[in-house]
Amino acid sequence: MIALVALICVVGVGVFVSGRALGRWAFVVAAVPLAVTFAWLLTRAGAAFDGRVRTEHVDWVPRLGLGLDLRLDGFSWLMAMLVSGIGVLVCCYSTAYFAGRREGLGRNAGLILLFAAAMLVLVLADNLLVVYAGWELTTVTSYLLIGNDHQKLYARAAALHALLVTSLGGLVMLAGFVLIGQAAGTYRLSEILAAPPSGTSVTVGVALVLVGACSKSAQYPFHSWLPGAMAAPTPVSAYLAFASIGFWRPVLLSVGLFTMIAGGLRALRQHDLKLLLAFGTVSQLGFLIVLFGVGTPEATAAGCVMLVAHAAFKASLFMSVGTIDRLTGTRDLRKIPRLGPAWRPFVALTVASAASMAGLPLLLGFIGKEAAYATLDEATFGGAGWALAGLVVGSALTVAYGCRFVWGAFRGGARLDGAISDARECLPAPPIGHLLPLATLTVVSVVLGVAPGLLDRVVGAANASMYAAPHSPHLQLWHGVNLPLVLSVVAVAVGVLVFVGRDRLAPLLATGARLPSGTAVYLQLLRGTNAVATRVTAVTQSGSLPIYAGVTLLTAAAVPGVVLAANASWPGLPDFAESPGQIAVCAVLLAAAVATATVRRRFSAALFLGTAGYAMAGLFVVQGAPDLALTQVAIETLSTVLFVLVLRRLPSRFERTSSTPRRVLRVVVSVLVGVTVFAFAIVSRAARETVPVSTEMIERSYPDGHGKNVVNVILVDFRGFDTMGEITVLAAAATGAVALARAGRRSRRPTEGTS
């Protein structure tokens, strides 16, 4: 499994880099690792059906107990099959969709592969932190895919919207994972499920995980990013729509029902076929949330059936929209021209997928919805009846917007005027590359709809991986006349009536427009955040170096100083001085420091600053550290020379711009910092419990570093890389300063023609 994920990533990076040379073949190359993954998963079908689990582990951070843990059981096998299978079809479809284009094909193909790899990590992960890593990788790759056409403002805004909503949800989920993992004593998902922890922290953790899951699965009020994701190319939208049905645990039924109904109402008001399907996806995700949220084996089995059905019909429908847009030049159902006879195979495939979404017989969507109705009909928990009624209402809306999709795409379009009345005859028939992926997905829906028993072992294995007493489903096309069948008929009939009477029901359908708009809330929050950031920046980024330095120093002194004052055990003060030489040198040092801060001339300040440095070197000599004194003298000499060279180009005097209170405040801050540093030095000197590292450095300086100057050996040997980094930083800063100075001089030079 790890090897397959690595293969997909390597090929994805390769395709990304060499996309210009590969052209449309980039998608063919991208399909290969996904097809290999799909084929390998097929060889593991028997093991998955028999309940045999395959695990793989690679140490990541062993000391933290963190590793790349992947687990292939019945449910993850089903999810991985969908990831790889849909991915292959998307790549094949993209080969035809991007015909005639060369720009950005490698980027598209590479990002689709990286997205697939992230999805595989997510669905196969057996470690909560790996789940989060996969989750965030899907967020980042989704951002790049949605914003693929980066020259369009709408695409960039939609990508940012998706990134902010899902990444913030991911951070909330991470907090929940940490709480659950700490309570369980392990982050291994299989171990947590085998012995679930309990307690308040676990309850809070589960709530946080559910919030994060709702953000990624586009549940209200986090739904608004998914319609915006339709700014991505259509093949990407098809994959994103499937990927949203990833990994979740029981959530509140009310969230799912509200999302299902509200998404359906909004879908009915869309004129863009892609947006119609986007809000339909939001609605269908709410349906899935309801089924998995029930938390029983029977409901989960129904959810798995609907999961497969949703992946098939929704990916197929998005591809259909892509074909219409590509060949007619519009997705607006009010402008799509009538399609000629050459489009009949395409129309038949699209109508079949829409019928599966609506839950019509002989299709997989019908099997899934009947299983859902039967589950809630037999459920005994409180509110099951209301949940069942909500599903029927949501399903009726699904039928209605499914009819709107089909009618708008194939019958309700614009009538061509006489000047171009024969244009429909000129529309080229959809290429075989467009039809094959649609045909494959439609065949899956039809075959599994007519012979649903083929899914028994698949759904049973997925169920067995999640429940100690799993439900063994026996899916059938005909169960006789029962309540689920009646509810299916009612949902279809009501949905058709809603579509037929959509003009009369317009005021009622407008309710969807009055529902809280996630996009509006997001935009308000974004504007508010920017406004607050502007105000905060105006205060904190004043452009004053003294303010920056003062705030930094005050924070560095006050925060640890309070902790020190509250917790430190104060030792006795050391002797004031050990020799008259110390007193004399310190007096010079203090006088030079005061003079540096008070003189008006820059050159004098530089000299006094150098004097303070030389006085410090003298203190090192008095203390018996000549090596350190030599290093200090060298540094001060170089610094003074540089100061003098720079000061030649600056005014000779400092400008007195600050008021007396500000100068007093600076003195207070300086004294506070000095006292805090002195206090830390005293406390840390007395708190030492181990031998200082300097002892070992002194002992090893000559034998290992071959130098008698301990300071030099430390700088160039023991900490050579640190010194190299410091030199690099100083060189870069000096280069930048010189460049800015020269640019400033050039900008002041008069140009030709000026007087």
PDB file of C-alpha atoms in Angstrom, residues 191-423:
ATOM      1  CA  GLU A 191      -6.806   0.080  18.823  1.00  0.00           C
ATOM      2  CA  ILE A 192      -9.059   3.001  19.742  1.00  0.00           C
ATOM      3  CA  LEU A 193     -12.080   1.339  18.116  1.00  0.00           C
ATOM      4  CA  ALA A 194     -11.255  -1.962  19.839  1.00  0.00           C
ATOM      5  CA  ALA A 195     -11.192  -0.299  23.282  1.00  0.00           C
ATOM      6  CA  PRO A 196     -13.001   3.056  23.020  1.00  0.00           C
ATOM      7  CA  PRO A 197     -12.000   5.585  25.701  1.00  0.00           C
ATOM      8  CA  SER A 198     -14.540   7.585  27.654  1.00  0.00           C
ATOM      9  CA  GLY A 199     -14.719  10.789  29.630  1.00  0.00           C
ATOM     10  CA  THR A 200     -15.331  14.467  29.100  1.00  0.00           C
ATOM     11  CA  SER A 201     -12.228  14.957  26.980  1.00  0.00           C
ATOM     12  CA  VAL A 202     -13.370  12.193  24.634  1.00  0.00           C
ATOM     13  CA  THR A 203     -16.823  13.755  24.306  1.00  0.00           C
ATOM     14  CA  VAL A 204     -15.268  17.114  23.449  1.00  0.00           C
ATOM     15  CA  GLY A 205     -12.828  15.416  21.090  1.00  0.00           C
ATOM     16  CA  VAL A 206     -15.592  13.618  19.198  1.00  0.00           C
ATOM     17  CA  ALA A 207     -17.530  16.884  18.890  1.00  0.00           C
ATOM     18  CA  LEU A 208     -14.468  18.600  17.430  1.00  0.00           C
ATOM     19  CA  VAL A 209     -13.911  15.747  14.984  1.00  0.00           C
ATOM     20  CA  LEU A 210     -17.516  16.001  13.842  1.00  0.00           C
ATOM     21  CA  VAL A 211     -17.160  19.748  13.243  1.00  0.00           C
ATOM     22  CA  GLY A 212     -14.087  19.098  11.125  1.00  0.00           C
ATOM     23  CA  ALA A 213     -15.842  16.322   9.208  1.00  0.00           C
ATOM     24  CA  CYS A 214     -18.805  18.590   8.501  1.00  0.00           C
ATOM     25  CA  SER A 215     -16.503  21.252   7.066  1.00  0.00           C
ATOM     26  CA  LYS A 216     -14.962  18.841   4.567  1.00  0.00           C
ATOM     27  CA  SER A 217     -18.222  17.091   3.707  1.00  0.00           C
ATOM     28  CA  ALA A 218     -19.880  20.443   2.892  1.00  0.00           C
ATOM     29  CA  GLN A 219     -22.572  20.275   5.561  1.00  0.00           C
ATOM     30  CA  TYR A 220     -24.458  23.414   6.566  1.00  0.00           C
ATOM     31  CA  PRO A 221     -23.147  25.900   7.560  1.00  0.00           C
ATOM     32  CA  PHE A 222     -19.839  24.858   5.943  1.00  0.00           C
ATOM     33  CA  HIS A 223     -21.400  23.954   2.590  1.00  0.00           C
ATOM     34  CA  SER A 224     -20.550  27.059   0.618  1.00  0.00           C
ATOM     35  CA  TRP A 225     -17.050  26.010  -0.445  1.00  0.00           C
ATOM     36  CA  LEU A 226     -18.245  23.070  -2.577  1.00  0.00           C
ATOM     37  CA  PRO A 227     -20.306  25.050  -5.136  1.00  0.00           C
ATOM     38  CA  GLY A 228     -17.364  27.414  -5.401  1.00  0.00           C
ATOM     39  CA  ALA A 229     -15.131  24.431  -6.124  1.00  0.00           C
ATOM     40  CA  MET A 230     -16.962  24.141  -9.433  1.00  0.00           C
ATOM     41  CA  ALA A 231     -14.553  26.831 -10.643  1.00  0.00           C
ATOM     42  CA  ALA A 232     -12.210  23.894 -11.175  1.00  0.00           C
ATOM     43  CA  PRO A 233     -12.096  22.131 -14.559  1.00  0.00           C
ATOM     44  CA  THR A 234     -15.016  19.698 -14.900  1.00  0.00           C
ATOM     45  CA  PRO A 235     -12.946  16.484 -14.507  1.00  0.00           C
ATOM     46  CA  VAL A 236     -11.622  17.924 -11.252  1.00  0.00           C
ATOM     47  CA  SER A 237     -15.168  18.739 -10.105  1.00  0.00           C
ATOM     48  CA  ALA A 238     -16.197  15.147 -10.763  1.00  0.00           C
ATOM     49  CA  TYR A 239     -13.363  13.894  -8.584  1.00  0.00           C
ATOM     50  CA  LEU A 240     -13.921  16.469  -5.843  1.00  0.00           C
ATOM     51  CA  ALA A 241     -17.607  15.585  -5.699  1.00  0.00           C
ATOM     52  CA  PHE A 242     -16.706  11.980  -5.057  1.00  0.00           C
ATOM     53  CA  ALA A 243     -13.850  12.791  -2.665  1.00  0.00           C
ATOM     54  CA  SER A 244     -16.138  14.685  -0.323  1.00  0.00           C
ATOM     55  CA  ILE A 245     -17.727  11.400   0.771  1.00  0.00           C
ATOM     56  CA  GLY A 246     -14.548  10.341   2.533  1.00  0.00           C
ATOM     57  CA  PHE A 247     -14.146   9.345   6.134  1.00  0.00           C
ATOM     58  CA  TRP A 248     -16.624  10.105   8.921  1.00  0.00           C
ATOM     59  CA  ARG A 249     -18.309   8.729  11.975  1.00  0.00           C
ATOM     60  CA  PRO A 250     -21.841   9.238  13.358  1.00  0.00           C
ATOM     61  CA  VAL A 251     -22.964  12.870  13.217  1.00  0.00           C
ATOM     62  CA  LEU A 252     -26.164  14.619  14.093  1.00  0.00           C
ATOM     63  CA  LEU A 253     -29.083  13.578  11.909  1.00  0.00           C
ATOM     64  CA  SER A 254     -30.466  17.086  11.937  1.00  0.00           C
ATOM     65  CA  VAL A 255     -27.355  18.439  10.205  1.00  0.00           C
ATOM     66  CA  GLY A 256     -27.659  15.867   7.449  1.00  0.00           C
ATOM     67  CA  LEU A 257     -31.392  16.364   6.934  1.00  0.00           C
ATOM     68  CA  PHE A 258     -31.125  20.145   6.905  1.00  0.00           C
ATOM     69  CA  THR A 259     -28.254  19.941   4.428  1.00  0.00           C
ATOM     70  CA  MET A 260     -30.143  17.498   2.218  1.00  0.00           C
ATOM     71  CA  ILE A 261     -33.288  19.632   2.025  1.00  0.00           C
ATOM     72  CA  ALA A 262     -31.571  23.025   1.831  1.00  0.00           C
ATOM     73  CA  GLY A 263     -29.158  21.796  -0.839  1.00  0.00           C
ATOM     74  CA  GLY A 264     -32.076  20.450  -2.872  1.00  0.00           C
ATOM     75  CA  LEU A 265     -33.942  23.758  -2.670  1.00  0.00           C
ATOM     76  CA  ARG A 266     -30.886  25.680  -3.819  1.00  0.00           C
ATOM     77  CA  ALA A 267     -30.256  23.225  -6.663  1.00  0.00           C
ATOM     78  CA  LEU A 268     -33.741  23.897  -8.019  1.00  0.00           C
ATOM     79  CA  ARG A 269     -32.922  27.599  -8.399  1.00  0.00           C
ATOM     80  CA  GLN A 270     -29.688  27.209 -10.365  1.00  0.00           C
ATOM     81  CA  HIS A 271     -29.388  27.899 -14.096  1.00  0.00           C
ATOM     82  CA  ASP A 272     -25.768  26.756 -14.387  1.00  0.00           C
ATOM     83  CA  LEU A 273     -25.807  22.959 -14.766  1.00  0.00           C
ATOM     84  CA  LYS A 274     -22.553  22.663 -12.870  1.00  0.00           C
ATOM     85  CA  LEU A 275     -23.832  24.680  -9.930  1.00  0.00           C
ATOM     86  CA  LEU A 276     -27.058  22.680 -10.015  1.00  0.00           C
ATOM     87  CA  LEU A 277     -25.024  19.493  -9.600  1.00  0.00           C
ATOM     88  CA  ALA A 278     -22.854  21.168  -6.963  1.00  0.00           C
ATOM     89  CA  PHE A 279     -25.807  21.952  -4.714  1.00  0.00           C
ATOM     90  CA  GLY A 280     -27.169  18.511  -5.567  1.00  0.00           C
ATOM     91  CA  THR A 281     -23.900  17.096  -4.260  1.00  0.00           C
ATOM     92  CA  VAL A 282     -24.356  19.060  -1.041  1.00  0.00           C
ATOM     93  CA  SER A 283     -27.836  17.541  -0.749  1.00  0.00           C
ATOM     94  CA  GLN A 284     -26.605  13.999  -1.421  1.00  0.00           C
ATOM     95  CA  LEU A 285     -23.813  14.386   1.116  1.00  0.00           C
ATOM     96  CA  GLY A 286     -26.456  15.317   3.659  1.00  0.00           C
ATOM     97  CA  PHE A 287     -28.265  12.090   2.728  1.00  0.00           C
ATOM     98  CA  LEU A 288     -25.093  10.085   3.365  1.00  0.00           C
ATOM     99  CA  ILE A 289     -24.521  11.891   6.654  1.00  0.00           C
ATOM    100  CA  VAL A 290     -27.999  10.829   7.772  1.00  0.00           C
ATOM    101  CA  LEU A 291     -27.349   7.171   6.950  1.00  0.00           C
ATOM    102  CA  PHE A 292     -23.945   6.979   8.592  1.00  0.00           C
ATOM    103  CA  GLY A 293     -25.192   9.147  11.433  1.00  0.00           C
ATOM    104  CA  VAL A 294     -27.788   6.565  12.465  1.00  0.00           C
ATOM    105  CA  GLY A 295     -24.898   4.453  13.695  1.00  0.00           C
ATOM    106  CA  THR A 296     -26.422   0.985  13.177  1.00  0.00           C
ATOM    107  CA  PRO A 297     -25.029  -1.804  10.967  1.00  0.00           C
ATOM    108  CA  GLU A 298     -28.165  -1.737   8.811  1.00  0.00           C
ATOM    109  CA  ALA A 299     -27.939   2.010   8.224  1.00  0.00           C
ATOM    110  CA  THR A 300     -24.224   1.805   7.527  1.00  0.00           C
ATOM    111  CA  ALA A 301     -24.863  -0.931   4.964  1.00  0.00           C
ATOM    112  CA  ALA A 302     -27.403   1.311   3.245  1.00  0.00           C
ATOM    113  CA  GLY A 303     -24.900   4.149   3.414  1.00  0.00           C
ATOM    114  CA  CYS A 304     -22.258   2.026   1.678  1.00  0.00           C
ATOM    115  CA  VAL A 305     -24.694   1.229  -1.144  1.00  0.00           C
ATOM    116  CA  MET A 306     -25.561   4.912  -1.553  1.00  0.00           C
ATOM    117  CA  LEU A 307     -21.870   5.749  -1.379  1.00  0.00           C
ATOM    118  CA  VAL A 308     -21.146   3.583  -4.434  1.00  0.00           C
ATOM    119  CA  ALA A 309     -24.253   4.871  -6.213  1.00  0.00           C
ATOM    120  CA  HIS A 310     -23.353   8.495  -5.502  1.00  0.00           C
ATOM    121  CA  ALA A 311     -19.791   8.037  -6.746  1.00  0.00           C
ATOM    122  CA  ALA A 312     -21.084   6.536  -9.993  1.00  0.00           C
ATOM    123  CA  PHE A 313     -23.950   8.834 -10.924  1.00  0.00           C
ATOM    124  CA  LYS A 314     -22.466  12.104  -9.700  1.00  0.00           C
ATOM    125  CA  ALA A 315     -19.107  11.642 -11.428  1.00  0.00           C
ATOM    126  CA  SER A 316     -20.973  10.649 -14.597  1.00  0.00           C
ATOM    127  CA  LEU A 317     -23.218  13.712 -14.453  1.00  0.00           C
ATOM    128  CA  PHE A 318     -20.309  16.090 -13.941  1.00  0.00           C
ATOM    129  CA  MET A 319     -18.597  14.566 -16.959  1.00  0.00           C
ATOM    130  CA  SER A 320     -21.811  15.062 -18.936  1.00  0.00           C
ATOM    131  CA  VAL A 321     -21.843  18.738 -18.027  1.00  0.00           C
ATOM    132  CA  GLY A 322     -18.224  18.994 -19.110  1.00  0.00           C
ATOM    133  CA  THR A 323     -19.059  17.517 -22.490  1.00  0.00           C
ATOM    134  CA  ILE A 324     -22.010  19.885 -22.987  1.00  0.00           C
ATOM    135  CA  ASP A 325     -19.927  22.886 -21.974  1.00  0.00           C
ATOM    136  CA  ARG A 326     -17.006  21.842 -24.153  1.00  0.00           C
ATOM    137  CA  LEU A 327     -19.015  21.220 -27.324  1.00  0.00           C
ATOM    138  CA  THR A 328     -21.780  23.841 -27.040  1.00  0.00           C
ATOM    139  CA  GLY A 329     -19.838  26.576 -25.259  1.00  0.00           C
ATOM    140  CA  THR A 330     -22.292  27.067 -22.383  1.00  0.00           C
ATOM    141  CA  ARG A 331     -23.562  25.439 -19.200  1.00  0.00           C
ATOM    142  CA  ASP A 332     -26.550  27.761 -18.821  1.00  0.00           C
ATOM    143  CA  LEU A 333     -29.663  25.614 -19.221  1.00  0.00           C
ATOM    144  CA  ARG A 334     -31.449  28.651 -20.721  1.00  0.00           C
ATOM    145  CA  LYS A 335     -28.919  28.881 -23.553  1.00  0.00           C
ATOM    146  CA  ILE A 336     -28.063  25.280 -24.378  1.00  0.00           C
ATOM    147  CA  PRO A 337     -29.260  24.540 -27.925  1.00  0.00           C
ATOM    148  CA  ARG A 338     -31.174  21.430 -28.744  1.00  0.00           C
ATOM    149  CA  LEU A 339     -28.836  18.579 -29.513  1.00  0.00           C
ATOM    150  CA  GLY A 340     -29.032  16.599 -32.724  1.00  0.00           C
ATOM    151  CA  PRO A 341     -29.509  12.853 -33.288  1.00  0.00           C
ATOM    152  CA  ALA A 342     -25.766  12.264 -33.027  1.00  0.00           C
ATOM    153  CA  TRP A 343     -26.059  13.029 -29.318  1.00  0.00           C
ATOM    154  CA  ARG A 344     -28.582  10.301 -28.569  1.00  0.00           C
ATOM    155  CA  PRO A 345     -26.107   7.827 -26.988  1.00  0.00           C
ATOM    156  CA  PHE A 346     -24.777  10.626 -24.814  1.00  0.00           C
ATOM    157  CA  VAL A 347     -28.284  11.713 -23.845  1.00  0.00           C
ATOM    158  CA  ALA A 348     -29.239   8.139 -22.945  1.00  0.00           C
ATOM    159  CA  LEU A 349     -26.195   7.726 -20.690  1.00  0.00           C
ATOM    160  CA  THR A 350     -26.796  11.067 -18.970  1.00  0.00           C
ATOM    161  CA  VAL A 351     -30.495  10.407 -18.425  1.00  0.00           C
ATOM    162  CA  ALA A 352     -29.679   6.998 -16.925  1.00  0.00           C
ATOM    163  CA  SER A 353     -27.262   8.607 -14.446  1.00  0.00           C
ATOM    164  CA  ALA A 354     -29.819  11.279 -13.536  1.00  0.00           C
ATOM    165  CA  ALA A 355     -32.436   8.549 -13.078  1.00  0.00           C
ATOM    166  CA  SER A 356     -30.099   6.717 -10.708  1.00  0.00           C
ATOM    167  CA  MET A 357     -29.683   9.929  -8.718  1.00  0.00           C
ATOM    168  CA  ALA A 358     -33.471  10.296  -8.599  1.00  0.00           C
ATOM    169  CA  GLY A 359     -33.855   6.720  -7.370  1.00  0.00           C
ATOM    170  CA  LEU A 360     -35.738   5.171 -10.281  1.00  0.00           C
ATOM    171  CA  PRO A 361     -36.018   1.360 -10.489  1.00  0.00           C
ATOM    172  CA  LEU A 362     -33.445  -0.854 -12.240  1.00  0.00           C
ATOM    173  CA  LEU A 363     -30.671   1.498 -11.134  1.00  0.00           C
ATOM    174  CA  LEU A 364     -28.342   1.423  -8.148  1.00  0.00           C
ATOM    175  CA  GLY A 365     -29.713   4.658  -6.704  1.00  0.00           C
ATOM    176  CA  PHE A 366     -33.104   2.980  -6.326  1.00  0.00           C
ATOM    177  CA  ILE A 367     -31.531   0.069  -4.398  1.00  0.00           C
ATOM    178  CA  GLY A 368     -29.716   2.448  -2.064  1.00  0.00           C
ATOM    179  CA  LYS A 369     -32.755   4.591  -1.320  1.00  0.00           C
ATOM    180  CA  GLU A 370     -34.965   1.570  -0.657  1.00  0.00           C
ATOM    181  CA  ALA A 371     -32.329   0.236   1.744  1.00  0.00           C
ATOM    182  CA  ALA A 372     -32.254   3.632   3.476  1.00  0.00           C
ATOM    183  CA  TYR A 373     -36.043   3.764   3.804  1.00  0.00           C
ATOM    184  CA  ALA A 374     -36.147   0.193   5.128  1.00  0.00           C
ATOM    185  CA  THR A 375     -33.448   0.934   7.694  1.00  0.00           C
ATOM    186  CA  LEU A 376     -35.238   3.942   9.148  1.00  0.00           C
ATOM    187  CA  ASP A 377     -38.601   2.162   8.956  1.00  0.00           C
ATOM    188  CA  GLU A 378     -37.232  -0.623  11.170  1.00  0.00           C
ATOM    189  CA  ALA A 379     -35.204   1.663  13.459  1.00  0.00           C
ATOM    190  CA  THR A 380     -36.272   1.959  17.075  1.00  0.00           C
ATOM    191  CA  PHE A 381     -34.444   5.101  18.178  1.00  0.00           C
ATOM    192  CA  GLY A 382     -36.348   8.266  18.915  1.00  0.00           C
ATOM    193  CA  GLY A 383     -36.933  10.503  15.941  1.00  0.00           C
ATOM    194  CA  ALA A 384     -36.570   7.741  13.346  1.00  0.00           C
ATOM    195  CA  GLY A 385     -39.961   8.607  11.875  1.00  0.00           C
ATOM    196  CA  TRP A 386     -39.045  12.256  11.444  1.00  0.00           C
ATOM    197  CA  ALA A 387     -35.744  11.253   9.874  1.00  0.00           C
ATOM    198  CA  LEU A 388     -37.593   8.982   7.441  1.00  0.00           C
ATOM    199  CA  ALA A 389     -39.979  11.790   6.524  1.00  0.00           C
ATOM    200  CA  GLY A 390     -37.038  14.123   5.984  1.00  0.00           C
ATOM    201  CA  LEU A 391     -35.392  11.602   3.657  1.00  0.00           C
ATOM    202  CA  VAL A 392     -38.572  11.356   1.589  1.00  0.00           C
ATOM    203  CA  VAL A 393     -38.758  15.155   1.288  1.00  0.00           C
ATOM    204  CA  GLY A 394     -35.087  15.368   0.350  1.00  0.00           C
ATOM    205  CA  SER A 395     -35.483  12.548  -2.176  1.00  0.00           C
ATOM    206  CA  ALA A 396     -38.466  14.321  -3.764  1.00  0.00           C
ATOM    207  CA  LEU A 397     -36.308  17.419  -4.187  1.00  0.00           C
ATOM    208  CA  THR A 398     -33.613  15.211  -5.727  1.00  0.00           C
ATOM    209  CA  VAL A 399     -36.134  13.984  -8.304  1.00  0.00           C
ATOM    210  CA  ALA A 400     -37.188  17.577  -8.996  1.00  0.00           C
ATOM    211  CA  TYR A 401     -33.707  18.957  -9.616  1.00  0.00           C
ATOM    212  CA  GLY A 402     -32.832  15.791 -11.546  1.00  0.00           C
ATOM    213  CA  CYS A 403     -35.746  16.542 -13.873  1.00  0.00           C
ATOM    214  CA  ARG A 404     -34.615  20.157 -14.100  1.00  0.00           C
ATOM    215  CA  PHE A 405     -31.133  18.995 -15.067  1.00  0.00           C
ATOM    216  CA  VAL A 406     -32.358  16.641 -17.814  1.00  0.00           C
ATOM    217  CA  TRP A 407     -35.006  19.034 -19.168  1.00  0.00           C
ATOM    218  CA  GLY A 408     -32.647  21.997 -19.151  1.00  0.00           C
ATOM    219  CA  ALA A 409     -29.822  20.092 -20.804  1.00  0.00           C
ATOM    220  CA  PHE A 410     -31.772  18.286 -23.512  1.00  0.00           C
ATOM    221  CA  ARG A 411     -35.234  19.795 -23.965  1.00  0.00           C
ATOM    222  CA  GLY A 412     -35.594  23.151 -22.277  1.00  0.00           C
ATOM    223  CA  GLY A 413     -32.753  24.982 -23.962  1.00  0.00           C
ATOM    224  CA  ALA A 414     -32.797  28.009 -26.191  1.00  0.00           C
ATOM    225  CA  ARG A 415     -34.532  27.805 -29.559  1.00  0.00           C
ATOM    226  CA  LEU A 416     -32.145  28.633 -32.361  1.00  0.00           C
ATOM    227  CA  ASP A 417     -33.303  31.393 -34.693  1.00  0.00           C
ATOM    228  CA  GLY A 418     -33.510  31.064 -38.445  1.00  0.00           C
ATOM    229  CA  ALA A 419     -30.036  32.404 -39.060  1.00  0.00           C
ATOM    230  CA  ILE A 420     -28.506  29.494 -37.223  1.00  0.00           C
ATOM    231  CA  SER A 421     -31.393  27.078 -37.246  1.00  0.00           C
ATOM    232  CA  ASP A 422     -29.194  24.318 -38.565  1.00  0.00           C
ATOM    233  CA  ALA A 423     -26.495  24.858 -35.963  1.00  0.00           C
TER     234      ALA A 423
END
